Amino acid sequence: MSYIDVSGLSFGYTNDSLLFSNITLSFNLGEQVAIIGQNGSGKTTLVKLLNGMLKPQKGRINISGESTSDKSIADIATKIGFVFQNPNQMLFTNTVEKELALSLFRLNIGKKEQDLRINEMLSFFDLEHYRNTHPRNLSRGEKQKLALATVLIQEPQAIVLDEPFSGIDFKQRENLAKYIRILSEEGKLIILITHNIDSILENCSRVIALDEGQITYDLPINDFIMDETSLSKIGLMPTNYLKMLYKLRNIGLPREIYRKKDLIEYFKQNLER
């Protein structure tokens, strides 16, 4: 059974115009899924439907076999966590520790369990020495980690990140990608809403493309890379790195080689022969 099942979903912001019409999708634990598309394609709306911020006009959304139709946003947040593009929108208190405690407020857990989860998050994200720091004094990358920690501390099995790699430098992107990989290896479902094609290649196993509320394609990452028209179909352009992969594929690069570290290793091995 899929962790998230979307069946026959229809939704529109007005009664006479549907953005989504009869959409069907499923997501499995352990997947790293990218949702791509131009602005206005329906990416953010789809996520808001998944996390309960919006309700479908028709169809159903099941999480772990249960319908979300009668669930509150807070209830769904324990199953699907959502990390906003701007971490400042998720930070409300005057210390890092209080931010984490606030996320546990509605969970009705004891003080011992609360302290355990807070310490685990501080350790996992290397934030121990910021325990009593005001979130506004953190760097953008540290705020991003704290925002993710406030979601993860509720122990959802799925996490949605909206443009997680925007506004941070290369080192911070690599650091965030490390945490995403660890969470995926632990069996969590990771969904990225992103325009960063190179980050998709590094972090995702599946790509869903939306265009005007319709699913243009839903492909494994290798099939996405093999099709040189995959981005132009939804009005996006390939990056220089992806263009290079297209050329290398045409002269024999194996289809399973697309991540940068694997490409470097492939060239090293071939140069040593």
PDB file of C-alpha atoms in Angstrom:
ATOM      1  CA  MET A   1       0.000   0.000   0.000  1.00  0.00           C
ATOM      2  CA  SER A   2       1.252   3.475  -0.887  1.00  0.00           C
ATOM      3  CA  TYR A   3       1.779   5.929   1.946  1.00  0.00           C
ATOM      4  CA  ILE A   4      -0.113   8.685   0.097  1.00  0.00           C
ATOM      5  CA  ASP A   5      -2.888   7.909  -2.396  1.00  0.00           C
ATOM      6  CA  VAL A   6      -4.578  10.641  -4.416  1.00  0.00           C
ATOM      7  CA  SER A   7      -7.554   9.395  -6.429  1.00  0.00           C
ATOM      8  CA  GLY A   8      -9.836  11.323  -8.785  1.00  0.00           C
ATOM      9  CA  LEU A   9      -8.876  14.656  -7.228  1.00  0.00           C
ATOM     10  CA  SER A  10     -10.478  17.810  -8.591  1.00  0.00           C
ATOM     11  CA  PHE A  11      -9.957  21.324  -7.251  1.00  0.00           C
ATOM     12  CA  GLY A  12     -10.425  24.907  -8.358  1.00  0.00           C
ATOM     13  CA  TYR A  13     -10.165  28.271  -6.643  1.00  0.00           C
ATOM     14  CA  THR A  14     -13.463  29.241  -8.279  1.00  0.00           C
ATOM     15  CA  ASN A  15     -16.523  27.088  -8.896  1.00  0.00           C
ATOM     16  CA  ASP A  16     -16.429  27.535 -12.667  1.00  0.00           C
ATOM     17  CA  SER A  17     -12.708  26.872 -13.222  1.00  0.00           C
ATOM     18  CA  LEU A  18     -10.853  23.744 -12.101  1.00  0.00           C
ATOM     19  CA  LEU A  19      -7.083  23.771 -11.670  1.00  0.00           C
ATOM     20  CA  PHE A  20      -6.975  19.993 -11.117  1.00  0.00           C
ATOM     21  CA  SER A  21      -9.420  17.624 -12.767  1.00  0.00           C
ATOM     22  CA  ASN A  22      -9.484  13.918 -11.883  1.00  0.00           C
ATOM     23  CA  ILE A  23      -5.824  13.706 -10.778  1.00  0.00           C
ATOM     24  CA  THR A  24      -4.553  10.328  -9.542  1.00  0.00           C
ATOM     25  CA  LEU A  25      -1.141   9.889  -7.873  1.00  0.00           C
ATOM     26  CA  SER A  26       0.560   7.711  -5.292  1.00  0.00           C
ATOM     27  CA  PHE A  27       3.707   8.154  -3.196  1.00  0.00           C
ATOM     28  CA  ASN A  28       5.676   5.456  -1.380  1.00  0.00           C
ATOM     29  CA  LEU A  29       7.848   5.612   1.712  1.00  0.00           C
ATOM     30  CA  GLY A  30      11.555   5.847   0.871  1.00  0.00           C
ATOM     31  CA  GLU A  31      10.957   7.766  -2.362  1.00  0.00           C
ATOM     32  CA  GLN A  32      12.597  11.080  -3.193  1.00  0.00           C
ATOM     33  CA  VAL A  33      10.135  12.818  -5.509  1.00  0.00           C
ATOM     34  CA  ALA A  34      10.553  16.134  -7.318  1.00  0.00           C
ATOM     35  CA  ILE A  35       7.476  18.101  -8.368  1.00  0.00           C
ATOM     36  CA  ILE A  36       8.413  20.545 -11.119  1.00  0.00           C
ATOM     37  CA  GLY A  37       6.614  23.030 -13.336  1.00  0.00           C
ATOM     38  CA  GLN A  38       6.393  26.703 -14.136  1.00  0.00           C
ATOM     39  CA  ASN A  39       4.852  29.212 -11.739  1.00  0.00           C
ATOM     40  CA  GLY A  40       1.104  28.675 -11.745  1.00  0.00           C
ATOM     41  CA  SER A  41       1.344  25.036 -12.809  1.00  0.00           C
ATOM     42  CA  GLY A  42      -0.254  23.806  -9.579  1.00  0.00           C
ATOM     43  CA  LYS A  43       2.760  22.616  -7.554  1.00  0.00           C
ATOM     44  CA  THR A  44       2.026  24.565  -4.392  1.00  0.00           C
ATOM     45  CA  THR A  45      -1.716  23.950  -4.660  1.00  0.00           C
ATOM     46  CA  LEU A  46      -1.119  20.197  -4.844  1.00  0.00           C
ATOM     47  CA  VAL A  47       0.992  20.307  -1.697  1.00  0.00           C
ATOM     48  CA  LYS A  48      -1.622  22.392   0.135  1.00  0.00           C
ATOM     49  CA  LEU A  49      -4.177  19.733  -0.755  1.00  0.00           C
ATOM     50  CA  LEU A  50      -1.887  17.017   0.589  1.00  0.00           C
ATOM     51  CA  ASN A  51      -1.278  18.764   3.913  1.00  0.00           C
ATOM     52  CA  GLY A  52      -4.885  19.831   4.460  1.00  0.00           C
ATOM     53  CA  MET A  53      -4.530  23.575   3.886  1.00  0.00           C
ATOM     54  CA  LEU A  54      -6.987  23.101   1.016  1.00  0.00           C
ATOM     55  CA  LYS A  55      -9.759  20.532   0.601  1.00  0.00           C
ATOM     56  CA  PRO A  56     -10.540  18.829  -2.742  1.00  0.00           C
ATOM     57  CA  GLN A  57     -13.906  19.465  -4.361  1.00  0.00           C
ATOM     58  CA  LYS A  58     -13.980  15.888  -5.634  1.00  0.00           C
ATOM     59  CA  GLY A  59     -11.915  12.764  -5.097  1.00  0.00           C
ATOM     60  CA  ARG A  60     -10.014  11.571  -2.066  1.00  0.00           C
ATOM     61  CA  ILE A  61      -6.602  11.774  -0.416  1.00  0.00           C
ATOM     62  CA  ASN A  62      -5.564   8.898   1.827  1.00  0.00           C
ATOM     63  CA  ILE A  63      -2.496   8.926   4.075  1.00  0.00           C
ATOM     64  CA  SER A  64      -1.406   5.567   5.432  1.00  0.00           C
ATOM     65  CA  GLY A  65      -4.790   4.168   4.453  1.00  0.00           C
ATOM     66  CA  GLU A  66      -6.842   6.882   6.176  1.00  0.00           C
ATOM     67  CA  SER A  67      -8.869   9.610   4.482  1.00  0.00           C
ATOM     68  CA  THR A  68      -7.796  13.183   5.228  1.00  0.00           C
ATOM     69  CA  SER A  69     -11.268  14.611   4.601  1.00  0.00           C
ATOM     70  CA  ASP A  70     -12.068  14.927   8.315  1.00  0.00           C
ATOM     71  CA  LYS A  71      -8.505  15.559   9.539  1.00  0.00           C
ATOM     72  CA  SER A  72      -7.222  18.907  10.786  1.00  0.00           C
ATOM     73  CA  ILE A  73      -4.021  20.494   9.489  1.00  0.00           C
ATOM     74  CA  ALA A  74      -2.395  19.697  12.850  1.00  0.00           C
ATOM     75  CA  ASP A  75      -3.390  16.026  12.575  1.00  0.00           C
ATOM     76  CA  ILE A  76      -2.019  15.763   9.038  1.00  0.00           C
ATOM     77  CA  ALA A  77       1.222  17.512  10.107  1.00  0.00           C
ATOM     78  CA  THR A  78       2.108  14.455  12.213  1.00  0.00           C
ATOM     79  CA  LYS A  79       1.999  12.391   9.000  1.00  0.00           C
ATOM     80  CA  ILE A  80       3.176  14.897   6.358  1.00  0.00           C
ATOM     81  CA  GLY A  81       5.512  17.689   7.410  1.00  0.00           C
ATOM     82  CA  PHE A  82       5.785  20.840   5.289  1.00  0.00           C
ATOM     83  CA  VAL A  83       8.863  23.097   5.161  1.00  0.00           C
ATOM     84  CA  PHE A  84       8.221  26.546   3.675  1.00  0.00           C
ATOM     85  CA  GLN A  85      10.559  28.140   1.143  1.00  0.00           C
ATOM     86  CA  ASN A  86      11.229  31.002   3.566  1.00  0.00           C
ATOM     87  CA  PRO A  87      12.182  29.524   6.968  1.00  0.00           C
ATOM     88  CA  ASN A  88      11.330  32.819   8.698  1.00  0.00           C
ATOM     89  CA  GLN A  89       7.655  31.979   8.123  1.00  0.00           C
ATOM     90  CA  MET A  90       8.072  28.974  10.433  1.00  0.00           C
ATOM     91  CA  LEU A  91       9.985  30.581  13.308  1.00  0.00           C
ATOM     92  CA  PHE A  92       8.036  32.354  16.048  1.00  0.00           C
ATOM     93  CA  THR A  93       9.821  32.198  19.421  1.00  0.00           C
ATOM     94  CA  ASN A  94      12.998  33.709  20.880  1.00  0.00           C
ATOM     95  CA  THR A  95      15.219  30.608  21.157  1.00  0.00           C
ATOM     96  CA  VAL A  96      15.996  27.554  19.044  1.00  0.00           C
ATOM     97  CA  GLU A  97      14.952  25.238  21.875  1.00  0.00           C
ATOM     98  CA  LYS A  98      11.572  26.964  22.242  1.00  0.00           C
ATOM     99  CA  GLU A  99      10.937  26.597  18.506  1.00  0.00           C
ATOM    100  CA  LEU A 100      11.318  22.845  18.826  1.00  0.00           C
ATOM    101  CA  ALA A 101       9.193  22.725  21.979  1.00  0.00           C
ATOM    102  CA  LEU A 102       6.436  24.697  20.242  1.00  0.00           C
ATOM    103  CA  SER A 103       6.183  22.025  17.548  1.00  0.00           C
ATOM    104  CA  LEU A 104       5.483  19.444  20.262  1.00  0.00           C
ATOM    105  CA  PHE A 105       2.840  21.519  22.049  1.00  0.00           C
ATOM    106  CA  ARG A 106      -0.178  19.762  20.510  1.00  0.00           C
ATOM    107  CA  LEU A 107       1.212  16.221  20.660  1.00  0.00           C
ATOM    108  CA  ASN A 108       0.350  15.521  24.290  1.00  0.00           C
ATOM    109  CA  ILE A 109       3.667  13.878  25.160  1.00  0.00           C
ATOM    110  CA  GLY A 110       5.451  13.882  28.506  1.00  0.00           C
ATOM    111  CA  LYS A 111       8.330  16.175  29.492  1.00  0.00           C
ATOM    112  CA  LYS A 112      10.856  13.338  29.317  1.00  0.00           C
ATOM    113  CA  GLU A 113       9.879  12.437  25.742  1.00  0.00           C
ATOM    114  CA  GLN A 114       9.800  16.118  24.785  1.00  0.00           C
ATOM    115  CA  ASP A 115      13.331  16.709  26.086  1.00  0.00           C
ATOM    116  CA  LEU A 116      14.533  13.555  24.327  1.00  0.00           C
ATOM    117  CA  ARG A 117      13.153  14.657  20.957  1.00  0.00           C
ATOM    118  CA  ILE A 118      14.531  18.193  21.323  1.00  0.00           C
ATOM    119  CA  ASN A 119      18.006  16.904  22.147  1.00  0.00           C
ATOM    120  CA  GLU A 120      17.858  14.455  19.238  1.00  0.00           C
ATOM    121  CA  MET A 121      16.990  17.247  16.793  1.00  0.00           C
ATOM    122  CA  LEU A 122      19.677  19.578  18.139  1.00  0.00           C
ATOM    123  CA  SER A 123      22.245  16.803  17.784  1.00  0.00           C
ATOM    124  CA  PHE A 124      21.092  15.561  14.364  1.00  0.00           C
ATOM    125  CA  PHE A 125      21.201  19.037  12.822  1.00  0.00           C
ATOM    126  CA  ASP A 126      24.354  20.184  14.674  1.00  0.00           C
ATOM    127  CA  LEU A 127      22.432  22.940  16.464  1.00  0.00           C
ATOM    128  CA  GLU A 128      23.374  22.127  20.087  1.00  0.00           C
ATOM    129  CA  HIS A 129      25.430  25.292  20.554  1.00  0.00           C
ATOM    130  CA  TYR A 130      22.491  27.390  19.265  1.00  0.00           C
ATOM    131  CA  ARG A 131      20.028  26.020  21.839  1.00  0.00           C
ATOM    132  CA  ASN A 132      19.502  29.438  23.494  1.00  0.00           C
ATOM    133  CA  THR A 133      20.103  31.548  20.376  1.00  0.00           C
ATOM    134  CA  HIS A 134      17.343  33.698  18.888  1.00  0.00           C
ATOM    135  CA  PRO A 135      16.408  32.222  15.468  1.00  0.00           C
ATOM    136  CA  ARG A 136      16.759  35.630  13.799  1.00  0.00           C
ATOM    137  CA  ASN A 137      20.494  35.502  14.629  1.00  0.00           C
ATOM    138  CA  LEU A 138      21.007  32.268  12.692  1.00  0.00           C
ATOM    139  CA  SER A 139      22.343  32.137   9.142  1.00  0.00           C
ATOM    140  CA  ARG A 140      19.928  31.278   6.319  1.00  0.00           C
ATOM    141  CA  GLY A 141      21.298  27.730   6.200  1.00  0.00           C
ATOM    142  CA  GLU A 142      20.915  27.293   9.969  1.00  0.00           C
ATOM    143  CA  LYS A 143      17.356  28.642   9.810  1.00  0.00           C
ATOM    144  CA  GLN A 144      16.640  26.113   7.059  1.00  0.00           C
ATOM    145  CA  LYS A 145      17.879  23.307   9.294  1.00  0.00           C
ATOM    146  CA  LEU A 146      15.859  24.582  12.244  1.00  0.00           C
ATOM    147  CA  ALA A 147      12.700  24.813  10.126  1.00  0.00           C
ATOM    148  CA  LEU A 148      13.222  21.212   9.000  1.00  0.00           C
ATOM    149  CA  ALA A 149      13.860  20.187  12.614  1.00  0.00           C
ATOM    150  CA  THR A 150      10.559  21.745  13.774  1.00  0.00           C
ATOM    151  CA  VAL A 151       8.799  19.508  11.253  1.00  0.00           C
ATOM    152  CA  LEU A 152      10.847  16.370  11.801  1.00  0.00           C
ATOM    153  CA  ILE A 153      10.443  16.497  15.592  1.00  0.00           C
ATOM    154  CA  GLN A 154       6.754  15.604  15.108  1.00  0.00           C
ATOM    155  CA  GLU A 155       7.946  12.343  13.490  1.00  0.00           C
ATOM    156  CA  PRO A 156       6.009  12.473  10.201  1.00  0.00           C
ATOM    157  CA  GLN A 157       6.743   9.736   7.674  1.00  0.00           C
ATOM    158  CA  ALA A 158       6.616  12.195   4.755  1.00  0.00           C
ATOM    159  CA  ILE A 159       8.261  15.604   4.409  1.00  0.00           C
ATOM    160  CA  VAL A 160       7.546  18.208   1.719  1.00  0.00           C
ATOM    161  CA  LEU A 161      10.146  20.918   1.115  1.00  0.00           C
ATOM    162  CA  ASP A 162       9.263  23.998  -0.960  1.00  0.00           C
ATOM    163  CA  GLU A 163      12.295  25.246  -2.938  1.00  0.00           C
ATOM    164  CA  PRO A 164      14.682  24.103  -0.183  1.00  0.00           C
ATOM    165  CA  PHE A 165      17.846  25.040  -2.096  1.00  0.00           C
ATOM    166  CA  SER A 166      16.945  28.658  -2.862  1.00  0.00           C
ATOM    167  CA  GLY A 167      18.752  31.457  -1.056  1.00  0.00           C
ATOM    168  CA  ILE A 168      21.580  29.308   0.332  1.00  0.00           C
ATOM    169  CA  ASP A 169      25.158  28.888  -0.881  1.00  0.00           C
ATOM    170  CA  PHE A 170      26.803  25.754  -2.291  1.00  0.00           C
ATOM    171  CA  LYS A 171      28.107  24.490   1.049  1.00  0.00           C
ATOM    172  CA  GLN A 172      24.701  24.962   2.687  1.00  0.00           C
ATOM    173  CA  ARG A 173      23.003  23.172  -0.238  1.00  0.00           C
ATOM    174  CA  GLU A 174      25.368  20.229   0.146  1.00  0.00           C
ATOM    175  CA  ASN A 175      24.695  20.154   3.878  1.00  0.00           C
ATOM    176  CA  LEU A 176      20.918  20.208   3.409  1.00  0.00           C
ATOM    177  CA  ALA A 177      21.132  17.523   0.723  1.00  0.00           C
ATOM    178  CA  LYS A 178      23.004  15.320   3.203  1.00  0.00           C
ATOM    179  CA  TYR A 179      20.106  15.490   5.656  1.00  0.00           C
ATOM    180  CA  ILE A 180      17.582  14.775   2.898  1.00  0.00           C
ATOM    181  CA  ARG A 181      19.530  11.654   1.874  1.00  0.00           C
ATOM    182  CA  ILE A 182      19.727  10.428   5.477  1.00  0.00           C
ATOM    183  CA  LEU A 183      15.984  10.858   5.980  1.00  0.00           C
ATOM    184  CA  SER A 184      15.255   9.024   2.738  1.00  0.00           C
ATOM    185  CA  GLU A 185      17.573   6.176   3.731  1.00  0.00           C
ATOM    186  CA  GLU A 186      15.624   5.937   6.996  1.00  0.00           C
ATOM    187  CA  GLY A 187      12.524   5.215   4.907  1.00  0.00           C
ATOM    188  CA  LYS A 188      10.835   8.612   4.893  1.00  0.00           C
ATOM    189  CA  LEU A 189       9.055   9.934   1.822  1.00  0.00           C
ATOM    190  CA  ILE A 190      10.699  13.152   0.607  1.00  0.00           C
ATOM    191  CA  ILE A 191       8.857  15.472  -1.797  1.00  0.00           C
ATOM    192  CA  LEU A 192      10.727  18.467  -3.215  1.00  0.00           C
ATOM    193  CA  ILE A 193       8.992  21.364  -4.955  1.00  0.00           C
ATOM    194  CA  THR A 194      11.815  22.894  -6.930  1.00  0.00           C
ATOM    195  CA  HIS A 195      13.036  24.641 -10.065  1.00  0.00           C
ATOM    196  CA  ASN A 196      16.619  23.565  -9.337  1.00  0.00           C
ATOM    197  CA  ILE A 197      17.147  20.848 -11.950  1.00  0.00           C
ATOM    198  CA  ASP A 198      20.700  20.005 -10.850  1.00  0.00           C
ATOM    199  CA  SER A 199      19.464  19.430  -7.296  1.00  0.00           C
ATOM    200  CA  ILE A 200      16.806  17.058  -8.658  1.00  0.00           C
ATOM    201  CA  LEU A 201      19.530  14.981 -10.306  1.00  0.00           C
ATOM    202  CA  GLU A 202      21.451  14.800  -7.037  1.00  0.00           C
ATOM    203  CA  ASN A 203      18.556  14.150  -4.667  1.00  0.00           C
ATOM    204  CA  CYS A 204      15.553  12.584  -6.418  1.00  0.00           C
ATOM    205  CA  SER A 205      14.556   9.198  -7.794  1.00  0.00           C
ATOM    206  CA  ARG A 206      11.317  10.314  -9.474  1.00  0.00           C
ATOM    207  CA  VAL A 207      10.076  13.443 -11.253  1.00  0.00           C
ATOM    208  CA  ILE A 208       6.455  14.591 -11.551  1.00  0.00           C
ATOM    209  CA  ALA A 209       5.880  17.461 -13.987  1.00  0.00           C
ATOM    210  CA  LEU A 210       2.796  19.669 -13.757  1.00  0.00           C
ATOM    211  CA  ASP A 211       1.505  22.035 -16.410  1.00  0.00           C
ATOM    212  CA  GLU A 212      -1.709  24.018 -15.876  1.00  0.00           C
ATOM    213  CA  GLY A 213      -2.918  21.539 -13.273  1.00  0.00           C
ATOM    214  CA  GLN A 214      -2.296  18.439 -15.373  1.00  0.00           C
ATOM    215  CA  ILE A 215       0.366  15.777 -14.901  1.00  0.00           C
ATOM    216  CA  THR A 216       2.510  16.025 -18.029  1.00  0.00           C
ATOM    217  CA  TYR A 217       4.635  13.073 -16.956  1.00  0.00           C
ATOM    218  CA  ASP A 218       5.605  11.007 -13.922  1.00  0.00           C
ATOM    219  CA  LEU A 219       9.000   9.415 -14.570  1.00  0.00           C
ATOM    220  CA  PRO A 220      11.878   7.649 -12.816  1.00  0.00           C
ATOM    221  CA  ILE A 221      14.887   9.966 -12.762  1.00  0.00           C
ATOM    222  CA  ASN A 222      16.742   7.964 -15.440  1.00  0.00           C
ATOM    223  CA  ASP A 223      13.858   8.216 -17.897  1.00  0.00           C
ATOM    224  CA  PHE A 224      13.605  11.937 -17.126  1.00  0.00           C
ATOM    225  CA  ILE A 225      17.269  12.391 -18.055  1.00  0.00           C
ATOM    226  CA  MET A 226      17.068  10.188 -21.157  1.00  0.00           C
ATOM    227  CA  ASP A 227      14.287  12.323 -22.663  1.00  0.00           C
ATOM    228  CA  GLU A 228      15.895  15.542 -23.885  1.00  0.00           C
ATOM    229  CA  THR A 229      12.440  17.078 -24.387  1.00  0.00           C
ATOM    230  CA  SER A 230      11.290  16.459 -20.798  1.00  0.00           C
ATOM    231  CA  LEU A 231      11.860  20.060 -19.681  1.00  0.00           C
ATOM    232  CA  SER A 232      10.767  21.832 -22.858  1.00  0.00           C
ATOM    233  CA  LYS A 233       7.407  20.020 -22.603  1.00  0.00           C
ATOM    234  CA  ILE A 234       6.617  22.154 -19.554  1.00  0.00           C
ATOM    235  CA  GLY A 235       8.387  25.326 -20.665  1.00  0.00           C
ATOM    236  CA  LEU A 236      11.602  24.872 -18.661  1.00  0.00           C
ATOM    237  CA  MET A 237      15.193  24.898 -19.907  1.00  0.00           C
ATOM    238  CA  PRO A 238      17.946  22.351 -19.150  1.00  0.00           C
ATOM    239  CA  THR A 239      20.910  23.501 -17.086  1.00  0.00           C
ATOM    240  CA  ASN A 240      24.450  23.420 -18.455  1.00  0.00           C
ATOM    241  CA  TYR A 241      25.133  20.293 -16.406  1.00  0.00           C
ATOM    242  CA  LEU A 242      22.101  18.508 -17.866  1.00  0.00           C
ATOM    243  CA  LYS A 243      23.102  19.570 -21.395  1.00  0.00           C
ATOM    244  CA  MET A 244      26.505  18.015 -20.746  1.00  0.00           C
ATOM    245  CA  LEU A 245      24.835  14.782 -19.587  1.00  0.00           C
ATOM    246  CA  TYR A 246      22.805  14.673 -22.812  1.00  0.00           C
ATOM    247  CA  LYS A 247      26.010  14.901 -24.858  1.00  0.00           C
ATOM    248  CA  LEU A 248      27.818  12.297 -22.751  1.00  0.00           C
ATOM    249  CA  ARG A 249      24.866   9.904 -23.033  1.00  0.00           C
ATOM    250  CA  ASN A 250      25.055  10.214 -26.812  1.00  0.00           C
ATOM    251  CA  ILE A 251      28.661   8.988 -26.760  1.00  0.00           C
ATOM    252  CA  GLY A 252      28.161   6.100 -24.377  1.00  0.00           C
ATOM    253  CA  LEU A 253      27.828   7.331 -20.783  1.00  0.00           C
ATOM    254  CA  PRO A 254      25.883   4.610 -18.883  1.00  0.00           C
ATOM    255  CA  ARG A 255      22.329   5.672 -18.004  1.00  0.00           C
ATOM    256  CA  GLU A 256      22.865   5.023 -14.280  1.00  0.00           C
ATOM    257  CA  ILE A 257      25.600   7.693 -14.164  1.00  0.00           C
ATOM    258  CA  TYR A 258      24.107  11.145 -13.613  1.00  0.00           C
ATOM    259  CA  ARG A 259      25.067  12.325 -10.112  1.00  0.00           C
ATOM    260  CA  LYS A 260      28.221  14.432 -10.007  1.00  0.00           C
ATOM    261  CA  LYS A 261      30.150  12.191  -7.627  1.00  0.00           C
ATOM    262  CA  ASP A 262      29.334   9.143  -9.777  1.00  0.00           C
ATOM    263  CA  LEU A 263      30.352  10.997 -12.935  1.00  0.00           C
ATOM    264  CA  ILE A 264      33.697  11.995 -11.392  1.00  0.00           C
ATOM    265  CA  GLU A 265      34.315   8.400 -10.274  1.00  0.00           C
ATOM    266  CA  TYR A 266      33.397   7.106 -13.745  1.00  0.00           C
ATOM    267  CA  PHE A 267      35.937   9.400 -15.418  1.00  0.00           C
ATOM    268  CA  LYS A 268      38.631   8.536 -12.850  1.00  0.00           C
ATOM    269  CA  GLN A 269      38.181   4.817 -13.479  1.00  0.00           C
ATOM    270  CA  ASN A 270      38.266   5.249 -17.249  1.00  0.00           C
ATOM    271  CA  LEU A 271      41.354   7.476 -17.147  1.00  0.00           C
ATOM    272  CA  GLU A 272      43.197   4.873 -15.071  1.00  0.00           C
ATOM    273  CA  ARG A 273      42.639   2.144 -17.675  1.00  0.00           C
TER     274      ARG A 273
END
